[in-house]
Tab-separated table of C-alpha atoms and ligand atoms in Angstrom:
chain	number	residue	atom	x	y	z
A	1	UNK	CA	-21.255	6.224	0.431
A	2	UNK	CA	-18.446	7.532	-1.401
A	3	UNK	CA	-18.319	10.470	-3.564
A	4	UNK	CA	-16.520	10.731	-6.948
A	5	UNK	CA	-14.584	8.396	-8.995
A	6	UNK	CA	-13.158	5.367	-7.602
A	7	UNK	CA	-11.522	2.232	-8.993
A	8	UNK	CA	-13.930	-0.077	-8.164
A	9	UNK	CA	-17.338	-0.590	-11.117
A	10	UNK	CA	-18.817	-2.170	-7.741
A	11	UNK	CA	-18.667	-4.299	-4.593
A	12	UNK	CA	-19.859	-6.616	-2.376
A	13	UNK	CA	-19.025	-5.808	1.347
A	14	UNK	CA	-20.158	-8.466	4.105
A	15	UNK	CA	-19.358	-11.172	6.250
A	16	UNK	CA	-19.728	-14.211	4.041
A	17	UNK	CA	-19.485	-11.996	1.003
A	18	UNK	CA	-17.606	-14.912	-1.025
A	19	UNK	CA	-20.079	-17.243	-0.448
A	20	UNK	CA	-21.093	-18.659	-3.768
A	21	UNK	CA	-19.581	-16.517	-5.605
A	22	UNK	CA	-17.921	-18.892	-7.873
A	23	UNK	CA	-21.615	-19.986	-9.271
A	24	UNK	CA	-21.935	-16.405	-10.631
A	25	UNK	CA	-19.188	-15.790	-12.695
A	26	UNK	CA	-19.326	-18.355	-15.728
A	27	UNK	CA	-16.139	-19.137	-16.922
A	28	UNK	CA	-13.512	-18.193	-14.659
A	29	UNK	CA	-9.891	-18.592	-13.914
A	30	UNK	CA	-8.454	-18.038	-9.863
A	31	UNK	CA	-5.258	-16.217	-9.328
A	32	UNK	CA	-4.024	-16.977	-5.681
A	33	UNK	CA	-1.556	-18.441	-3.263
A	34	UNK	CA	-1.912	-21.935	-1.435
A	35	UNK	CA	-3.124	-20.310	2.061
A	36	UNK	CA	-5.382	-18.397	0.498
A	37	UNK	CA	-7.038	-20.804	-2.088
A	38	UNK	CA	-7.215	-23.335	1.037
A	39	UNK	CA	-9.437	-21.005	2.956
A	40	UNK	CA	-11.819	-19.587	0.299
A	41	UNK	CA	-11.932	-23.028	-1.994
A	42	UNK	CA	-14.671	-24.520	-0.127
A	43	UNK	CA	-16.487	-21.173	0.420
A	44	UNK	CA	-16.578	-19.977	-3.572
A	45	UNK	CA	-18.782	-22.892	-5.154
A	46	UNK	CA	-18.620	-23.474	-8.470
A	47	UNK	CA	-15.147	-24.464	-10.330
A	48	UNK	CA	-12.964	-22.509	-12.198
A	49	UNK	CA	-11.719	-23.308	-15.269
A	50	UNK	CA	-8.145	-22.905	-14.260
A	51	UNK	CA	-6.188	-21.832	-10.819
A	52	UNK	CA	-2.536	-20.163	-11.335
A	53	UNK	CA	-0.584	-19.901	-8.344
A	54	UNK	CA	1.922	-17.095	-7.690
A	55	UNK	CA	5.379	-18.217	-8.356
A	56	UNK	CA	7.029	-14.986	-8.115
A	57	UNK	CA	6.482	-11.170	-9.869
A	58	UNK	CA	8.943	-11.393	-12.738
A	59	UNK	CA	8.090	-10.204	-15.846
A	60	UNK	CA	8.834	-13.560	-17.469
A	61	UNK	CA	7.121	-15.676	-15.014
A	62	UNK	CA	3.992	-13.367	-15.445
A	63	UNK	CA	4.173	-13.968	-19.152
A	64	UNK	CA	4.653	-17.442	-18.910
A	65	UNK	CA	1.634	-18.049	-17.128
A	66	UNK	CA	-0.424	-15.718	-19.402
A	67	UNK	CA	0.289	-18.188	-22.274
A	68	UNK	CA	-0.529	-21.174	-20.400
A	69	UNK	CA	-3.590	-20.097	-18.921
A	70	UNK	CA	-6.915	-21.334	-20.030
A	71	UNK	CA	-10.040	-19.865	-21.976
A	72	UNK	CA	-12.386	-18.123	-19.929
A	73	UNK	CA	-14.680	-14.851	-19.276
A	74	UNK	CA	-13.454	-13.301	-15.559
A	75	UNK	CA	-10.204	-13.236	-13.439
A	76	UNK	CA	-11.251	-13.967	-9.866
A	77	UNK	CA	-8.121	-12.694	-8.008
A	78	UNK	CA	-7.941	-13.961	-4.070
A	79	UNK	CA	-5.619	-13.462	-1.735
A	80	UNK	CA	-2.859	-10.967	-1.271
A	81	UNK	CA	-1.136	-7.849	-3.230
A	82	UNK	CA	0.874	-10.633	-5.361
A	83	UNK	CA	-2.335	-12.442	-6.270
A	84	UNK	CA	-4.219	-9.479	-6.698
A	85	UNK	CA	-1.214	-8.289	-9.251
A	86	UNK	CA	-1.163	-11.873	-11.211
A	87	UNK	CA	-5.051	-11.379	-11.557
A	88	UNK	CA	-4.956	-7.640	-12.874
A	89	UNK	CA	-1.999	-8.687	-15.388
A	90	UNK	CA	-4.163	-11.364	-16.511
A	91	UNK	CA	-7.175	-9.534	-16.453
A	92	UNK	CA	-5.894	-6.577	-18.645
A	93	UNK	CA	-3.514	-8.751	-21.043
A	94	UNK	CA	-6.576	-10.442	-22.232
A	95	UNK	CA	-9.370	-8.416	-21.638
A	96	UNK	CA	-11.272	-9.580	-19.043
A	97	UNK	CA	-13.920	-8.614	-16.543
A	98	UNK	CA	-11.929	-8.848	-13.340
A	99	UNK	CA	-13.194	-9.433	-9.330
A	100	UNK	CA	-11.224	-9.163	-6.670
A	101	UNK	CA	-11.523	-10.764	-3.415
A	102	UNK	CA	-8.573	-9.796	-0.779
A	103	UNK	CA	-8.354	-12.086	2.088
A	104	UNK	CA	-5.995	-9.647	3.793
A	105	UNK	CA	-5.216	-5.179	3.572
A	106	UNK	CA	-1.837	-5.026	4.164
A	107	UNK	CA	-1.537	-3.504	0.819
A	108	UNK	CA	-3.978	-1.713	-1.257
A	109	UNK	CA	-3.287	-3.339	-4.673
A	110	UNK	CA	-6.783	-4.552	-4.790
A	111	UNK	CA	-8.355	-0.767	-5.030
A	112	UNK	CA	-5.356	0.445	-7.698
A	113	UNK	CA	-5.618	-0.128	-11.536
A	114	UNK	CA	-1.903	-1.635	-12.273
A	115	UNK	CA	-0.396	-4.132	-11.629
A	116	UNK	CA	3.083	-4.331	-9.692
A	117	UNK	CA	5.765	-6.556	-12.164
A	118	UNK	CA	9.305	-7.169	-11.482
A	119	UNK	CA	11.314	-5.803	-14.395
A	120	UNK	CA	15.367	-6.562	-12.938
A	121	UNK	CA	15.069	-5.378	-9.664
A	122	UNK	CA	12.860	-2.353	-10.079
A	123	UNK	CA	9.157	-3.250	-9.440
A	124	UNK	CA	7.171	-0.949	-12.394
A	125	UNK	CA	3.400	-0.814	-12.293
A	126	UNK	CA	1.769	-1.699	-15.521
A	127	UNK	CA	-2.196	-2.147	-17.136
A	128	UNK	CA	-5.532	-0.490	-16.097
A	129	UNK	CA	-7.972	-2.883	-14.472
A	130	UNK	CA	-11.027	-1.927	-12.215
A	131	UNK	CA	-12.622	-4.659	-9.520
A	132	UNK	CA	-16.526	-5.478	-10.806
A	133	UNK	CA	-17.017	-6.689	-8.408
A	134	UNK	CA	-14.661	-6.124	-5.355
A	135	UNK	CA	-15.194	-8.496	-2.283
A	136	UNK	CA	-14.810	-7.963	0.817
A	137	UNK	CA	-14.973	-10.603	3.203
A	138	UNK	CA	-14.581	-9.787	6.705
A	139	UNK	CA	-14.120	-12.901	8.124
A	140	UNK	CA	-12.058	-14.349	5.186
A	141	UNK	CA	-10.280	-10.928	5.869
A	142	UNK	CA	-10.145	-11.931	9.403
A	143	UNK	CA	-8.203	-15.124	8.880
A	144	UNK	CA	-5.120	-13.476	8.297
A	145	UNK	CA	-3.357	-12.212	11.496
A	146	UNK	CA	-4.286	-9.362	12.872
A	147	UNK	CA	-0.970	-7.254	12.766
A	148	UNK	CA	-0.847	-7.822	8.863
A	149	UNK	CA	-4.477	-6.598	8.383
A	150	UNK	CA	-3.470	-3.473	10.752
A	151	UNK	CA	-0.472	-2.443	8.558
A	152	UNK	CA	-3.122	-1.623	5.984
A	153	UNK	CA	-3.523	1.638	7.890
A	154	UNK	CA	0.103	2.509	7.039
A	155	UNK	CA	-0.942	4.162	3.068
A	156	UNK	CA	-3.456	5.916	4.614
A	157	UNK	CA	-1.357	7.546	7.934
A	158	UNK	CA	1.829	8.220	5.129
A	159	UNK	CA	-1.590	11.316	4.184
A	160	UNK	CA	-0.014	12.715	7.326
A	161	UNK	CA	3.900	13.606	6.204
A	162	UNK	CA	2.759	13.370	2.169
A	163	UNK	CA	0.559	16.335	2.829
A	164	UNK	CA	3.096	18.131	4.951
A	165	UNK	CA	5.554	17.677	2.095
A	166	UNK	CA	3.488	18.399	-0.764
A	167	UNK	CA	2.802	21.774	1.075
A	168	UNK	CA	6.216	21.975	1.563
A	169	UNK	CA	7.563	21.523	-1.951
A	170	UNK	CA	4.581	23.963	-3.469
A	171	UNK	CA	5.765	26.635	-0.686
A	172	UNK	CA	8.978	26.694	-2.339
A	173	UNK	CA	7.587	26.764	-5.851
A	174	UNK	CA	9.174	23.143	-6.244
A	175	UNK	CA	5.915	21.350	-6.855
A	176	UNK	CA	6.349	18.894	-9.958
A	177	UNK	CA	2.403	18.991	-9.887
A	178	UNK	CA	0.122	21.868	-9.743
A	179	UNK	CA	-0.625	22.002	-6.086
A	180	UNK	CA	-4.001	21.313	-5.168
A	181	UNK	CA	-5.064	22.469	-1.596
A	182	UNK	CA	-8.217	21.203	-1.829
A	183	UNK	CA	-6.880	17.819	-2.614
A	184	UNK	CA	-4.911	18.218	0.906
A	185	UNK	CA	-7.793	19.208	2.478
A	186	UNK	CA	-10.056	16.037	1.210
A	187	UNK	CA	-6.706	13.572	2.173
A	188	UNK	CA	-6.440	14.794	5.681
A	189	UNK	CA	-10.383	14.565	6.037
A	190	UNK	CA	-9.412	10.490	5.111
A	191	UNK	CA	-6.840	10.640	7.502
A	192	UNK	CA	-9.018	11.716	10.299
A	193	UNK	CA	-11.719	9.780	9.971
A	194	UNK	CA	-9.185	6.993	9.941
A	195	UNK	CA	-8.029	7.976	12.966
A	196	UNK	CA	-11.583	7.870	14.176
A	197	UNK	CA	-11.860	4.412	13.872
A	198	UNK	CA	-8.405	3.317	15.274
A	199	UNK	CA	-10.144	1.162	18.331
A	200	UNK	CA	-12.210	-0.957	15.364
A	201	UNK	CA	-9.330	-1.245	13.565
A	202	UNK	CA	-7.261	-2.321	16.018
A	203	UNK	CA	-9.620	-4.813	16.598
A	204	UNK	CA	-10.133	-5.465	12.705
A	205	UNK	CA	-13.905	-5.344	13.636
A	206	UNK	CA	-16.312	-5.121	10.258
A	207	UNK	CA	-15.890	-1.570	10.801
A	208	UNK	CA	-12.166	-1.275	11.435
A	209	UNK	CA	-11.874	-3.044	8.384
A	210	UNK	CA	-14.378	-1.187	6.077
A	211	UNK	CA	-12.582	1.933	7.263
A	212	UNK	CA	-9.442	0.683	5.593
A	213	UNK	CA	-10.552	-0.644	2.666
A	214	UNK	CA	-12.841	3.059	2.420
A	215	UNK	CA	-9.982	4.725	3.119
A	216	UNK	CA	-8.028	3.316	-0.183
A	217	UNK	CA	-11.010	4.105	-2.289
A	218	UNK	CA	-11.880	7.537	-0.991
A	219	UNK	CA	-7.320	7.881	-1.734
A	220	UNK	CA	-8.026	6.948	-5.306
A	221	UNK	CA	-10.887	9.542	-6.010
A	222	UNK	CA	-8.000	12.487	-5.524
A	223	UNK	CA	-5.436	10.417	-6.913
A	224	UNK	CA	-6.625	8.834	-10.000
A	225	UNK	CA	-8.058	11.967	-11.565
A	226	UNK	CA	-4.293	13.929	-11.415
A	227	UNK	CA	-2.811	10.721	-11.968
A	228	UNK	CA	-0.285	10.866	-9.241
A	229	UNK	CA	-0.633	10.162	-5.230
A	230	UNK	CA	1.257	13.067	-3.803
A	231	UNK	CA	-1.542	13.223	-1.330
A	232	UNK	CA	0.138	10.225	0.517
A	233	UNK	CA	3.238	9.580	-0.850
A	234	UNK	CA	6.284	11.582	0.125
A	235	UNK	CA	9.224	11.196	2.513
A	236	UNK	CA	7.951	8.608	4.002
A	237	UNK	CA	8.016	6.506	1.533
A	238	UNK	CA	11.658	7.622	0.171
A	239	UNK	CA	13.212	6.319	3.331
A	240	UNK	CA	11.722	2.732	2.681
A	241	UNK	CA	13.275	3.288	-0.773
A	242	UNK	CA	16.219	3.658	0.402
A	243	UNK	CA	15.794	0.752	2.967
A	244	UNK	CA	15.168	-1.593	0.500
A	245	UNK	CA	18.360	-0.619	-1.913
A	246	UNK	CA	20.335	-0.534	0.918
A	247	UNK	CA	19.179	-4.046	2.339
A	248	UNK	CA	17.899	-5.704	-1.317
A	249	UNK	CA	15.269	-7.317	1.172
A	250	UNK	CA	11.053	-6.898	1.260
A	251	UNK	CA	9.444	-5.225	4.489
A	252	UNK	CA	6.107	-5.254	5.366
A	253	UNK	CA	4.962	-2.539	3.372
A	254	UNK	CA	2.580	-0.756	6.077
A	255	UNK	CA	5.115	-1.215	9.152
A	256	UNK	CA	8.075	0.624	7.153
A	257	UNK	CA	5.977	3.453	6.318
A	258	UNK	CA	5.072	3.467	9.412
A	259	UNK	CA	8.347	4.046	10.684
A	260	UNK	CA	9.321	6.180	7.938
A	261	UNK	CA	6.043	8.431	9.278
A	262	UNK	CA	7.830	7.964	13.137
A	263	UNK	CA	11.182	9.688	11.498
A	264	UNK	CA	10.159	12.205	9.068
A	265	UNK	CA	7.225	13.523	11.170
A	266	UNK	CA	9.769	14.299	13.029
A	267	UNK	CA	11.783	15.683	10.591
A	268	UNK	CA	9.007	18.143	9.641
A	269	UNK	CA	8.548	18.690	13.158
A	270	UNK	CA	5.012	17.766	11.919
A	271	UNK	CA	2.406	16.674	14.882
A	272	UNK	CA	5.190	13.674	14.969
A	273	UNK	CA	3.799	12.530	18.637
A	274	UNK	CA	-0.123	12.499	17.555
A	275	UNK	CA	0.790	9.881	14.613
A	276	UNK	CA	2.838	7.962	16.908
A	277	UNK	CA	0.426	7.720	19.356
A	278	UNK	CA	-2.120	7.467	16.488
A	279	UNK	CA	0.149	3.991	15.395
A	280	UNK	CA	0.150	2.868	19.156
A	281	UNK	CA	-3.420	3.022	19.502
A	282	UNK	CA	-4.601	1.524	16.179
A	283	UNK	CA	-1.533	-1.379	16.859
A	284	UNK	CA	0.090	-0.880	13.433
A	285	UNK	CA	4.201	-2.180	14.187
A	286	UNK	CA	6.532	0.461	13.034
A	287	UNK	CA	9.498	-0.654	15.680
A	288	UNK	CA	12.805	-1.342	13.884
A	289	UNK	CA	12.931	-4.221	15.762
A	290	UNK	CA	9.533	-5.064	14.336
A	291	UNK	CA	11.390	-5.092	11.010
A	292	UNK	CA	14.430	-6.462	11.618
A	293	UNK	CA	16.435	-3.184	11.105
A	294	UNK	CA	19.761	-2.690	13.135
A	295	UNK	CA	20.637	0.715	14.145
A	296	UNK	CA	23.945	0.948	12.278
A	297	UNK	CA	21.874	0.545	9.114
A	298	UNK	CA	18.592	2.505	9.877
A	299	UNK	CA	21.395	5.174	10.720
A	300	UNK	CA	23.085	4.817	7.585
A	301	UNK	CA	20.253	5.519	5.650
A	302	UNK	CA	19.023	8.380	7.127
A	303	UNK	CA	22.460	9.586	6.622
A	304	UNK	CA	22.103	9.272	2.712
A	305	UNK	CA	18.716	10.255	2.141
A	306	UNK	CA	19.664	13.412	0.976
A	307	UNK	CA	21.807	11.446	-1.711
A	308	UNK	CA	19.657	9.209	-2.470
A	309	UNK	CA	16.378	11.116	-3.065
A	310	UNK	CA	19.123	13.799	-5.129
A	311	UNK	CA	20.123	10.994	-7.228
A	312	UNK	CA	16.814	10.026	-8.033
A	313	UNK	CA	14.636	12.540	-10.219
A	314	UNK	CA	11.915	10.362	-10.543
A	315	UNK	CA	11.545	11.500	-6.781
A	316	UNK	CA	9.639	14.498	-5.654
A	317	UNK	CA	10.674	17.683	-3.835
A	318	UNK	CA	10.082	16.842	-0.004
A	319	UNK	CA	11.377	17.991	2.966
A	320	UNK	CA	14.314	15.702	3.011
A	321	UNK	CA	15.661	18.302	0.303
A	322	UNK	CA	14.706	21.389	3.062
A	323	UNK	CA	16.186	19.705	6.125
A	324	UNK	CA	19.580	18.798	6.589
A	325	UNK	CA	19.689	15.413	8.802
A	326	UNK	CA	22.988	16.410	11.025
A	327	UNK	CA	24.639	12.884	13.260
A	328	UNK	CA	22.865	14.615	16.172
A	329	UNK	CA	19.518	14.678	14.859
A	330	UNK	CA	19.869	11.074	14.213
A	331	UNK	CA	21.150	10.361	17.495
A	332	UNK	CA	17.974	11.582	18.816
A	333	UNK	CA	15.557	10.506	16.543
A	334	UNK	CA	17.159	6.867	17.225
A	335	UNK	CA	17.001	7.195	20.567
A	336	UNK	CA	13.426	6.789	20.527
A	337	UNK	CA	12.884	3.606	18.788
A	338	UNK	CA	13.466	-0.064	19.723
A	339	UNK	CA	16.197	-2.315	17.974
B	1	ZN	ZN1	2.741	2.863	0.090
């Protein structure tokens, strides 16, 4: 099904897939949120020795609950990026065999091998931790709404502008990473057959979602190997940065990429109406509006990105370095998008 090295030892994809579960895995403790637990609870069978509940991503809280938490053999993580994140931390602190069960693909923390901790108010990524096995349920999937499981697509459309940049940067011999065409080619092979499948996503059909969740794994066998994900991270992805400084606020992660992919697509002058009309076919909410982004600050930022990606050298060579954004292109680029 999918060639080369992914994160995941194995999985377990199916309707019903959680089913009894909790019979199977000995000794286990459940990482999760209330919603979450509520749905899958009766579903899993069997009782764990312990359930932590997210209280928030710090550091401290993480550690605290690490101390506290009981004996036992497996981490069964269930629910969302957060709960996924508590159950990796856990997992890799002590050693454990760890299974993930998302019950919604907003975000693709179940597929990844860190964890995402809050250290201040920079999120860092910490551990190594592979699903064994991942499950995915598509109708516990299916209980979460509809527009949250569709802004999973938004990690695997950023392939779209990453690429563009990545080609970009190497073109002008400012490539932090040896440049890997082939690695371009592979990501934009994900990206199309994504695109493929935008009706059954749109529809989070068994399909739609499988094409997601195949979508992060078939990322992770370019990424993981070079240890970096220049194949779909890039401008896009800057401009949310800068977003969130700007606002100190979260955003649905997929539906701010998404827009970010609306404006620098543009930017590039990169194909930009094929991946919006990709993102209005597949339903995936990019709209300021959507976000709860007023034009006076959407405007703002895009008037500092060239600052702010300048300032920060952790940040790669894109073409927000190669393309001066002028007031006018703004005004235009604006123009386009509801508030
Ligand atoms: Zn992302």
């Amino acid at each position: 099904m999918i060639e080369g090295q992914t994160n995941v030892r194995s999985s377990r994809f199916g309707a019903g897939a959680i089913d009894g579960l909790g019979s199977e895995l000995g000794r286990f403790l459940v990482t999760t949120m209330d919603l979450p637990w509520r749905l899958a609870q009766p579903r899993l069978g069997g009782q764990p020795a312990g359930v932590l509940f997210v209280e928030n991503m710090k550091i401290e809280t993480l550690d605290r609950q690490l101390a506290a938490a009981p004996e036992c053999d497996t981490v069964l993580a269930i629910g969302g990026g957060q709960a996924i994140d508590l159950g990796k931390y856990i997992a890799w602190k002590r050693g454990l065999r760890l299974v993930s069960a998302p019950t919604i693909l907003s975000v693709d923390a179940f597929v990844t091998p860190a964890a995402g901790v809050r250290h201040g108010h920079r999120v860092e990524y910490v551990g190594q931790t592979s699903p064994d096995p991942l499950v995915i349920d598509y109708d516990l999937i299916r209980t979460a709404p509809r527009e949250l499981n569709i802004a999973g697509v938004g990690d695997l459309l950023s392939i779209h502008t990453a690429c563009f940049d990545w080609e970009l940067a190497a073109g002008a011999s400012r490539s932090e990473f040896p440049f890997r065409p082939e690695d371009v080619s592979a990501a934009r092979a994900i990206l199309a057959d994504t695109m493929a499948k935008a009706d059954a996503i749109r529809s989070c059909s068994d399909d739609g979602l499988r094409a997601i969740v195949e979508g992060y794994m078939r990322v992770n066998t370019l990424c993981l190997p070079v240890g970096h994900y220049r194949v779909e991270e890039g401008s896009e992805h800057y401009l949310f940065y800068e977003l969130e400084e700007r606002l100190k606020r979260p955003f649905m992660h997929g539906w701010i990429v998404g827009l970010g992919v609306h404006l620098l697509s543009r930017l590039q002058e990169n194909r930009h109406e094929e991946a919006v009309a990709f993102m209005d076919q597949v339903g995936l909410r990019y709209q300021p509006a959507d976000l709860e982004i007023k034009r006076a600050d959407l405007a703002g930022s895009l008037a500092n990105l060239r600052q702010y990606v300048t300032g920060r050298p952790d940040l790669w060579h894109t073409v927000i370095h190669e393309r001066t954004i002028t007031p006018a292109w703004i005004d235009q680029a604006l123009a386009g998008l509801k508030f």
